[in-house]
PDB file of C-alpha atoms in Angstrom:
ATOM      1  CA  MET A  88     151.874  12.437 133.625  1.00  0.00           C
ATOM      2  CA  ASP A  89     149.756   9.314 133.383  1.00  0.00           C
ATOM      3  CA  HIS A  90     149.535   7.897 136.898  1.00  0.00           C
ATOM      4  CA  SER A  91     146.932   5.267 136.056  1.00  0.00           C
ATOM      5  CA  LYS A  92     149.260   2.475 137.215  1.00  0.00           C
ATOM      6  CA  HIS A  93     150.348   4.267 140.369  1.00  0.00           C
ATOM      7  CA  VAL A  94     149.165   4.312 143.966  1.00  0.00           C
ATOM      8  CA  ALA A  95     149.666   7.655 145.709  1.00  0.00           C
ATOM      9  CA  ILE A  96     149.532   8.378 149.436  1.00  0.00           C
ATOM     10  CA  VAL A  97     148.853  11.961 150.479  1.00  0.00           C
ATOM     11  CA  THR A  98     149.006  12.909 154.159  1.00  0.00           C
ATOM     12  CA  GLY A  99     147.135  15.864 155.547  1.00  0.00           C
ATOM     13  CA  ALA A 100     144.556  15.220 152.842  1.00  0.00           C
ATOM     14  CA  ALA A 101     141.462  16.148 154.849  1.00  0.00           C
ATOM     15  CA  GLN A 102     141.496  19.767 153.719  1.00  0.00           C
ATOM     16  CA  GLY A 103     143.420  22.609 152.143  1.00  0.00           C
ATOM     17  CA  ILE A 104     146.553  21.891 150.141  1.00  0.00           C
ATOM     18  CA  GLY A 105     146.506  18.172 150.901  1.00  0.00           C
ATOM     19  CA  ARG A 106     143.002  17.797 149.500  1.00  0.00           C
ATOM     20  CA  VAL A 107     143.960  19.639 146.310  1.00  0.00           C
ATOM     21  CA  TYR A 108     147.079  17.507 145.944  1.00  0.00           C
ATOM     22  CA  ALA A 109     145.004  14.345 146.302  1.00  0.00           C
ATOM     23  CA  GLN A 110     142.486  15.562 143.725  1.00  0.00           C
ATOM     24  CA  ALA A 111     145.235  16.472 141.254  1.00  0.00           C
ATOM     25  CA  LEU A 112     146.931  13.069 141.464  1.00  0.00           C
ATOM     26  CA  ALA A 113     143.578  11.324 141.106  1.00  0.00           C
ATOM     27  CA  ALA A 114     142.784  13.468 138.066  1.00  0.00           C
ATOM     28  CA  ASP A 115     146.022  12.153 136.532  1.00  0.00           C
ATOM     29  CA  GLY A 116     144.808   8.596 137.066  1.00  0.00           C
ATOM     30  CA  ALA A 117     146.415   7.620 140.368  1.00  0.00           C
ATOM     31  CA  THR A 118     144.644   5.562 142.975  1.00  0.00           C
ATOM     32  CA  VAL A 119     144.850   7.913 145.943  1.00  0.00           C
ATOM     33  CA  VAL A 120     144.998   7.096 149.621  1.00  0.00           C
ATOM     34  CA  ALA A 121     143.758  10.257 151.331  1.00  0.00           C
ATOM     35  CA  ALA A 122     145.370   9.976 154.761  1.00  0.00           C
ATOM     36  CA  ASP A 123     144.796  12.202 157.756  1.00  0.00           C
ATOM     37  CA  LEU A 124     144.370  12.124 161.507  1.00  0.00           C
ATOM     38  CA  ASN A 125     140.974  13.687 160.765  1.00  0.00           C
ATOM     39  CA  GLU A 126     139.256  10.596 159.385  1.00  0.00           C
ATOM     40  CA  PRO A 127     135.917  12.273 158.477  1.00  0.00           C
ATOM     41  CA  GLY A 128     137.804  14.939 156.539  1.00  0.00           C
ATOM     42  CA  ALA A 129     139.849  12.306 154.722  1.00  0.00           C
ATOM     43  CA  ALA A 130     136.630  10.453 153.875  1.00  0.00           C
ATOM     44  CA  GLU A 131     135.172  13.656 152.463  1.00  0.00           C
ATOM     45  CA  THR A 132     138.225  14.104 150.244  1.00  0.00           C
ATOM     46  CA  ALA A 133     137.964  10.524 148.990  1.00  0.00           C
ATOM     47  CA  GLU A 134     134.270  11.007 148.293  1.00  0.00           C
ATOM     48  CA  LEU A 135     134.950  14.186 146.319  1.00  0.00           C
ATOM     49  CA  ILE A 136     137.503  12.341 144.214  1.00  0.00           C
ATOM     50  CA  THR A 137     135.184   9.446 143.443  1.00  0.00           C
ATOM     51  CA  LYS A 138     132.407  11.857 142.487  1.00  0.00           C
ATOM     52  CA  GLU A 139     134.874  13.456 140.073  1.00  0.00           C
ATOM     53  CA  GLY A 140     135.461  10.043 138.506  1.00  0.00           C
ATOM     54  CA  GLY A 141     138.710   9.252 140.283  1.00  0.00           C
ATOM     55  CA  LYS A 142     139.805   6.408 142.528  1.00  0.00           C
ATOM     56  CA  ALA A 143     140.418   7.061 146.208  1.00  0.00           C
ATOM     57  CA  VAL A 144     140.095   5.620 149.678  1.00  0.00           C
ATOM     58  CA  ALA A 145     140.333   7.360 153.030  1.00  0.00           C
ATOM     59  CA  ALA A 146     142.676   6.297 155.798  1.00  0.00           C
ATOM     60  CA  GLN A 147     143.316   7.539 159.306  1.00  0.00           C
ATOM     61  CA  VAL A 148     146.946   7.968 160.292  1.00  0.00           C
ATOM     62  CA  ASP A 149     148.926   9.702 163.002  1.00  0.00           C
ATOM     63  CA  VAL A 150     152.120  10.519 161.137  1.00  0.00           C
ATOM     64  CA  SER A 151     153.980  11.140 164.392  1.00  0.00           C
ATOM     65  CA  ASP A 152     153.324   7.569 165.567  1.00  0.00           C
ATOM     66  CA  LYS A 153     155.489   4.799 164.113  1.00  0.00           C
ATOM     67  CA  ALA A 154     152.932   2.049 164.656  1.00  0.00           C
ATOM     68  CA  SER A 155     150.276   4.087 162.882  1.00  0.00           C
ATOM     69  CA  THR A 156     152.461   4.748 159.833  1.00  0.00           C
ATOM     70  CA  LEU A 157     153.476   1.094 159.606  1.00  0.00           C
ATOM     71  CA  ALA A 158     149.830   0.040 159.856  1.00  0.00           C
ATOM     72  CA  LEU A 159     148.959   2.341 156.966  1.00  0.00           C
ATOM     73  CA  ALA A 160     151.774   0.937 154.847  1.00  0.00           C
ATOM     74  CA  GLU A 161     150.576  -2.596 155.575  1.00  0.00           C
ATOM     75  CA  ARG A 162     147.020  -1.638 154.633  1.00  0.00           C
ATOM     76  CA  VAL A 163     148.217  -0.186 151.319  1.00  0.00           C
ATOM     77  CA  ARG A 164     150.251  -3.325 150.627  1.00  0.00           C
ATOM     78  CA  SER A 165     147.244  -5.516 151.431  1.00  0.00           C
ATOM     79  CA  GLU A 166     144.696  -3.549 149.396  1.00  0.00           C
ATOM     80  CA  PHE A 167     146.779  -2.411 146.435  1.00  0.00           C
ATOM     81  CA  GLY A 168     149.966  -4.465 146.464  1.00  0.00           C
ATOM     82  CA  ALA A 169     152.201  -1.480 145.811  1.00  0.00           C
ATOM     83  CA  ALA A 170     152.889   2.201 146.416  1.00  0.00           C
ATOM     84  CA  HIS A 171     154.594   4.609 144.038  1.00  0.00           C
ATOM     85  CA  ILE A 172     154.039   8.185 145.231  1.00  0.00           C
ATOM     86  CA  LEU A 173     154.269   9.536 148.761  1.00  0.00           C
ATOM     87  CA  VAL A 174     153.354  13.138 149.509  1.00  0.00           C
ATOM     88  CA  ASN A 175     154.324  14.144 153.060  1.00  0.00           C
ATOM     89  CA  ASN A 176     152.032  17.126 153.473  1.00  0.00           C
ATOM     90  CA  ALA A 177     150.695  16.733 157.032  1.00  0.00           C
ATOM     91  CA  ALA A 178     151.869  19.374 159.493  1.00  0.00           C
ATOM     92  CA  ILE A 179     150.864  21.474 162.470  1.00  0.00           C
ATOM     93  CA  TYR A 180     150.512  24.808 160.716  1.00  0.00           C
ATOM     94  CA  HIS A 181     148.811  26.692 163.524  1.00  0.00           C
ATOM     95  CA  SER A 182     152.138  26.713 165.372  1.00  0.00           C
ATOM     96  CA  MET A 183     152.893  29.925 163.470  1.00  0.00           C
ATOM     97  CA  ARG A 184     150.454  31.749 165.746  1.00  0.00           C
ATOM     98  CA  ASN A 185     152.948  31.686 168.606  1.00  0.00           C
ATOM     99  CA  ASP A 186     156.252  32.051 166.831  1.00  0.00           C
ATOM    100  CA  ARG A 187     158.466  33.448 169.592  1.00  0.00           C
ATOM    101  CA  GLN A 188     161.068  30.857 170.476  1.00  0.00           C
ATOM    102  CA  LEU A 189     161.650  32.721 173.748  1.00  0.00           C
ATOM    103  CA  ASP A 190     158.093  31.965 174.820  1.00  0.00           C
ATOM    104  CA  VAL A 191     157.156  28.644 173.248  1.00  0.00           C
ATOM    105  CA  ASP A 192     156.005  25.893 175.582  1.00  0.00           C
ATOM    106  CA  ILE A 193     158.470  23.009 175.338  1.00  0.00           C
ATOM    107  CA  ASP A 194     155.729  20.379 175.134  1.00  0.00           C
ATOM    108  CA  TYR A 195     154.076  22.186 172.222  1.00  0.00           C
ATOM    109  CA  TRP A 196     157.476  22.650 170.563  1.00  0.00           C
ATOM    110  CA  ARG A 197     158.039  18.899 170.768  1.00  0.00           C
ATOM    111  CA  LYS A 198     154.577  18.157 169.384  1.00  0.00           C
ATOM    112  CA  VAL A 199     155.169  20.418 166.374  1.00  0.00           C
ATOM    113  CA  LEU A 200     158.490  18.755 165.651  1.00  0.00           C
ATOM    114  CA  GLN A 201     156.995  15.287 166.115  1.00  0.00           C
ATOM    115  CA  VAL A 202     154.347  15.921 163.494  1.00  0.00           C
ATOM    116  CA  ASN A 203     156.265  18.103 161.058  1.00  0.00           C
ATOM    117  CA  ILE A 204     159.659  16.374 161.164  1.00  0.00           C
ATOM    118  CA  ASP A 205     159.078  12.918 162.623  1.00  0.00           C
ATOM    119  CA  GLY A 206     155.976  12.588 160.443  1.00  0.00           C
ATOM    120  CA  ALA A 207     157.937  12.932 157.206  1.00  0.00           C
ATOM    121  CA  LEU A 208     160.643  10.628 158.584  1.00  0.00           C
ATOM    122  CA  LEU A 209     158.282   7.880 159.759  1.00  0.00           C
ATOM    123  CA  MET A 210     156.058   7.925 156.690  1.00  0.00           C
ATOM    124  CA  THR A 211     159.059   7.670 154.384  1.00  0.00           C
ATOM    125  CA  GLN A 212     160.542   4.849 156.462  1.00  0.00           C
ATOM    126  CA  ALA A 213     157.207   3.008 156.412  1.00  0.00           C
ATOM    127  CA  PHE A 214     156.653   3.301 152.666  1.00  0.00           C
ATOM    128  CA  ALA A 215     160.245   3.001 151.430  1.00  0.00           C
ATOM    129  CA  PRO A 216     160.022  -0.813 151.162  1.00  0.00           C
ATOM    130  CA  LEU A 217     156.954  -0.543 148.941  1.00  0.00           C
ATOM    131  CA  LEU A 218     158.551   2.107 146.747  1.00  0.00           C
ATOM    132  CA  ILE A 219     161.745   0.070 146.470  1.00  0.00           C
ATOM    133  CA  GLU A 220     159.797  -3.037 145.488  1.00  0.00           C
ATOM    134  CA  ALA A 221     158.004  -1.054 142.787  1.00  0.00           C
ATOM    135  CA  GLY A 222     161.358   0.019 141.316  1.00  0.00           C
ATOM    136  CA  TRP A 223     159.999   3.513 140.675  1.00  0.00           C
ATOM    137  CA  GLY A 224     158.972   6.089 143.198  1.00  0.00           C
ATOM    138  CA  ARG A 225     158.409   9.734 143.946  1.00  0.00           C
ATOM    139  CA  VAL A 226     158.525  11.271 147.418  1.00  0.00           C
ATOM    140  CA  VAL A 227     157.440  14.890 147.713  1.00  0.00           C
ATOM    141  CA  ASN A 228     157.843  16.632 151.059  1.00  0.00           C
ATOM    142  CA  GLN A 229     156.030  19.822 151.957  1.00  0.00           C
ATOM    143  CA  THR A 230     158.332  22.421 153.439  1.00  0.00           C
ATOM    144  CA  SER A 231     157.780  26.204 153.490  1.00  0.00           C
ATOM    145  CA  THR A 232     159.373  29.549 152.710  1.00  0.00           C
ATOM    146  CA  ALA A 233     159.308  29.995 156.504  1.00  0.00           C
ATOM    147  CA  ALA A 234     162.410  27.784 156.442  1.00  0.00           C
ATOM    148  CA  TYR A 235     164.265  30.529 154.564  1.00  0.00           C
ATOM    149  CA  LEU A 236     162.864  33.746 155.998  1.00  0.00           C
ATOM    150  CA  GLY A 237     163.962  33.324 159.609  1.00  0.00           C
ATOM    151  CA  GLY A 238     160.403  33.584 160.869  1.00  0.00           C
ATOM    152  CA  GLY A 239     157.693  31.154 161.782  1.00  0.00           C
ATOM    153  CA  GLY A 240     159.401  30.124 165.019  1.00  0.00           C
ATOM    154  CA  HIS A 241     159.064  26.422 165.676  1.00  0.00           C
ATOM    155  CA  TYR A 242     157.142  25.975 162.410  1.00  0.00           C
ATOM    156  CA  GLY A 243     160.019  27.478 160.432  1.00  0.00           C
ATOM    157  CA  VAL A 244     162.560  25.349 162.291  1.00  0.00           C
ATOM    158  CA  SER A 245     160.578  22.210 161.532  1.00  0.00           C
ATOM    159  CA  LYS A 246     160.294  23.089 157.850  1.00  0.00           C
ATOM    160  CA  LEU A 247     164.023  23.755 157.627  1.00  0.00           C
ATOM    161  CA  ALA A 248     164.584  20.266 158.987  1.00  0.00           C
ATOM    162  CA  VAL A 249     162.281  18.829 156.323  1.00  0.00           C
ATOM    163  CA  ILE A 250     164.674  20.182 153.698  1.00  0.00           C
ATOM    164  CA  GLY A 251     167.455  18.239 155.418  1.00  0.00           C
ATOM    165  CA  LEU A 252     165.327  15.088 155.449  1.00  0.00           C
ATOM    166  CA  THR A 253     164.660  15.549 151.753  1.00  0.00           C
ATOM    167  CA  GLN A 254     168.358  15.686 150.958  1.00  0.00           C
ATOM    168  CA  GLY A 255     169.154  12.729 153.191  1.00  0.00           C
ATOM    169  CA  PHE A 256     166.458  10.447 151.787  1.00  0.00           C
ATOM    170  CA  ALA A 257     167.399  11.463 148.239  1.00  0.00           C
ATOM    171  CA  GLY A 258     170.868  10.098 148.866  1.00  0.00           C
ATOM    172  CA  GLU A 259     169.594   6.861 150.359  1.00  0.00           C
ATOM    173  CA  LEU A 260     166.801   6.067 147.891  1.00  0.00           C
ATOM    174  CA  GLY A 261     168.339   7.204 144.609  1.00  0.00           C
ATOM    175  CA  GLU A 262     169.873   3.834 143.808  1.00  0.00           C
ATOM    176  CA  HIS A 263     166.368   2.358 143.807  1.00  0.00           C
ATOM    177  CA  GLY A 264     165.014   4.713 141.162  1.00  0.00           C
ATOM    178  CA  ILE A 265     163.224   6.890 143.715  1.00  0.00           C
ATOM    179  CA  THR A 266     163.448  10.680 143.659  1.00  0.00           C
ATOM    180  CA  VAL A 267     162.892  12.727 146.816  1.00  0.00           C
ATOM    181  CA  ASN A 268     162.147  16.423 146.454  1.00  0.00           C
ATOM    182  CA  ALA A 269     160.295  19.146 148.317  1.00  0.00           C
ATOM    183  CA  ILE A 270     157.907  21.990 147.602  1.00  0.00           C
ATOM    184  CA  ALA A 271     158.288  25.219 149.578  1.00  0.00           C
ATOM    185  CA  PRO A 272     155.088  27.238 149.237  1.00  0.00           C
ATOM    186  CA  GLY A 273     154.832  30.896 150.048  1.00  0.00           C
ATOM    187  CA  VAL A 274     151.628  32.296 151.520  1.00  0.00           C
ATOM    188  CA  ILE A 275     148.845  30.051 150.230  1.00  0.00           C
ATOM    189  CA  MET A 276     145.310  31.221 150.898  1.00  0.00           C
ATOM    190  CA  THR A 277     143.513  28.453 152.729  1.00  0.00           C
ATOM    191  CA  GLU A 278     141.120  28.628 155.642  1.00  0.00           C
ATOM    192  CA  ALA A 279     143.995  27.643 157.928  1.00  0.00           C
ATOM    193  CA  THR A 280     146.113  30.520 156.604  1.00  0.00           C
ATOM    194  CA  LYS A 281     143.373  33.039 157.286  1.00  0.00           C
ATOM    195  CA  VAL A 282     143.117  31.855 160.882  1.00  0.00           C
ATOM    196  CA  THR A 283     146.818  31.313 161.501  1.00  0.00           C
ATOM    197  CA  VAL A 284     148.681  34.125 159.785  1.00  0.00           C
ATOM    198  CA  GLY A 285     146.282  37.012 160.159  1.00  0.00           C
ATOM    199  CA  GLU A 286     145.072  39.575 157.643  1.00  0.00           C
ATOM    200  CA  ASP A 287     147.735  42.204 158.442  1.00  0.00           C
ATOM    201  CA  VAL A 288     150.640  39.784 157.917  1.00  0.00           C
ATOM    202  CA  ILE A 289     149.041  38.434 154.743  1.00  0.00           C
ATOM    203  CA  LYS A 290     148.874  41.976 153.369  1.00  0.00           C
ATOM    204  CA  GLN A 291     152.517  42.644 154.266  1.00  0.00           C
ATOM    205  CA  LEU A 292     153.730  39.456 152.621  1.00  0.00           C
ATOM    206  CA  GLY A 293     151.474  40.004 149.634  1.00  0.00           C
ATOM    207  CA  ALA A 294     152.999  43.426 149.073  1.00  0.00           C
ATOM    208  CA  ALA A 295     156.484  41.877 149.126  1.00  0.00           C
ATOM    209  CA  VAL A 296     155.689  39.282 146.451  1.00  0.00           C
ATOM    210  CA  PRO A 297     156.977  40.360 143.031  1.00  0.00           C
ATOM    211  CA  LEU A 298     154.015  38.730 141.274  1.00  0.00           C
ATOM    212  CA  GLN A 299     151.721  40.945 143.375  1.00  0.00           C
ATOM    213  CA  HIS A 300     148.894  38.525 144.014  1.00  0.00           C
ATOM    214  CA  THR A 301     147.982  35.878 146.534  1.00  0.00           C
ATOM    215  CA  ALA A 302     147.967  32.201 145.631  1.00  0.00           C
ATOM    216  CA  GLY A 303     145.714  29.248 146.352  1.00  0.00           C
ATOM    217  CA  PRO A 304     146.449  25.525 146.693  1.00  0.00           C
ATOM    218  CA  GLU A 305     145.849  25.068 142.968  1.00  0.00           C
ATOM    219  CA  ASP A 306     148.962  27.170 142.299  1.00  0.00           C
ATOM    220  CA  LEU A 307     151.070  24.363 143.787  1.00  0.00           C
ATOM    221  CA  VAL A 308     149.656  21.631 141.573  1.00  0.00           C
ATOM    222  CA  GLY A 309     152.042  22.269 138.677  1.00  0.00           C
ATOM    223  CA  ALA A 310     155.032  21.736 140.967  1.00  0.00           C
ATOM    224  CA  LEU A 311     153.508  18.556 142.354  1.00  0.00           C
ATOM    225  CA  ARG A 312     152.823  17.186 138.883  1.00  0.00           C
ATOM    226  CA  PHE A 313     156.373  17.971 137.798  1.00  0.00           C
ATOM    227  CA  LEU A 314     157.998  16.366 140.832  1.00  0.00           C
ATOM    228  CA  THR A 315     155.870  13.223 140.562  1.00  0.00           C
ATOM    229  CA  GLY A 316     156.395  12.849 136.826  1.00  0.00           C
ATOM    230  CA  ASP A 317     159.013  11.368 134.536  1.00  0.00           C
ATOM    231  CA  GLU A 318     160.310  14.841 133.693  1.00  0.00           C
ATOM    232  CA  CYS A 319     162.084  14.991 137.067  1.00  0.00           C
ATOM    233  CA  ALA A 320     163.755  11.591 136.756  1.00  0.00           C
ATOM    234  CA  TRP A 321     167.189  13.288 137.006  1.00  0.00           C
ATOM    235  CA  ILE A 322     166.179  15.681 139.784  1.00  0.00           C
ATOM    236  CA  THR A 323     166.386  14.688 143.425  1.00  0.00           C
ATOM    237  CA  GLY A 324     167.242  16.230 146.779  1.00  0.00           C
ATOM    238  CA  GLN A 325     165.929  19.600 145.628  1.00  0.00           C
ATOM    239  CA  THR A 326     163.471  22.102 147.086  1.00  0.00           C
ATOM    240  CA  LEU A 327     161.285  23.982 144.641  1.00  0.00           C
ATOM    241  CA  LEU A 328     160.112  27.369 145.885  1.00  0.00           C
ATOM    242  CA  VAL A 329     156.581  28.155 144.737  1.00  0.00           C
ATOM    243  CA  ASP A 330     156.157  31.543 146.366  1.00  0.00           C
ATOM    244  CA  GLY A 331     155.622  34.226 143.737  1.00  0.00           C
ATOM    245  CA  GLY A 332     159.214  35.336 144.247  1.00  0.00           C
ATOM    246  CA  LEU A 333     158.867  36.074 147.976  1.00  0.00           C
ATOM    247  CA  VAL A 334     162.204  34.590 149.046  1.00  0.00           C
ATOM    248  CA  LYS A 335     164.059  36.210 146.144  1.00  0.00           C
ATOM    249  CA  ARG A 336     162.570  39.544 147.154  1.00  0.00           C
ATOM    250  CA  PHE A 337     164.032  39.264 150.644  1.00  0.00           C
TER     251      PHE A 337
END
């Protein structure tokens, strides 16, 4: 897909999967807004992209805060005049470390849901006018196989809700030529995964994957490119599992 005429916003772009997503879209020609609460990390991502010959700027955003998301949308409008691709990747992933719903602190539960669910809602609300004005748009939400496997506690609940948001926004934005889909990764080996999931659980899940190997963020890039391209013009409201067959196995 040639994204040379497109502006893409990627949240959670300071590291891990979000950084790889931002690099992939930039490699396809998009002007990328690498957005994250971690502004230095976002700046590092933007710098990496420019060194690779791409176009990118860094932006700080708190996806759980409406004013912050609206401010980012206004900045994009002011600097670039349009937006075409929105990747809602930002999430509190470390919430998997305490996944017992019987024990979870209610304030932490609410914070996870604010970032993981409200974040996708608010960012899409903020950027929908720009996408509608462009007459062409792609929204890609990051969910997780935790939404299907009954684990992950509050993280899994939040990612299940993201699937619902995906379906709802697909229905509302379709008439404007905008597709809304989601990617549900399995266990993706990032630094956050190593800290959050733990080596023993990684081994157990790895053994259950039919493809019998672990994956990295780069293994999600093909799905992202498909869902942001013209090939998926007749596909919306769907969740694409990129998990090595983990969910099918269970």
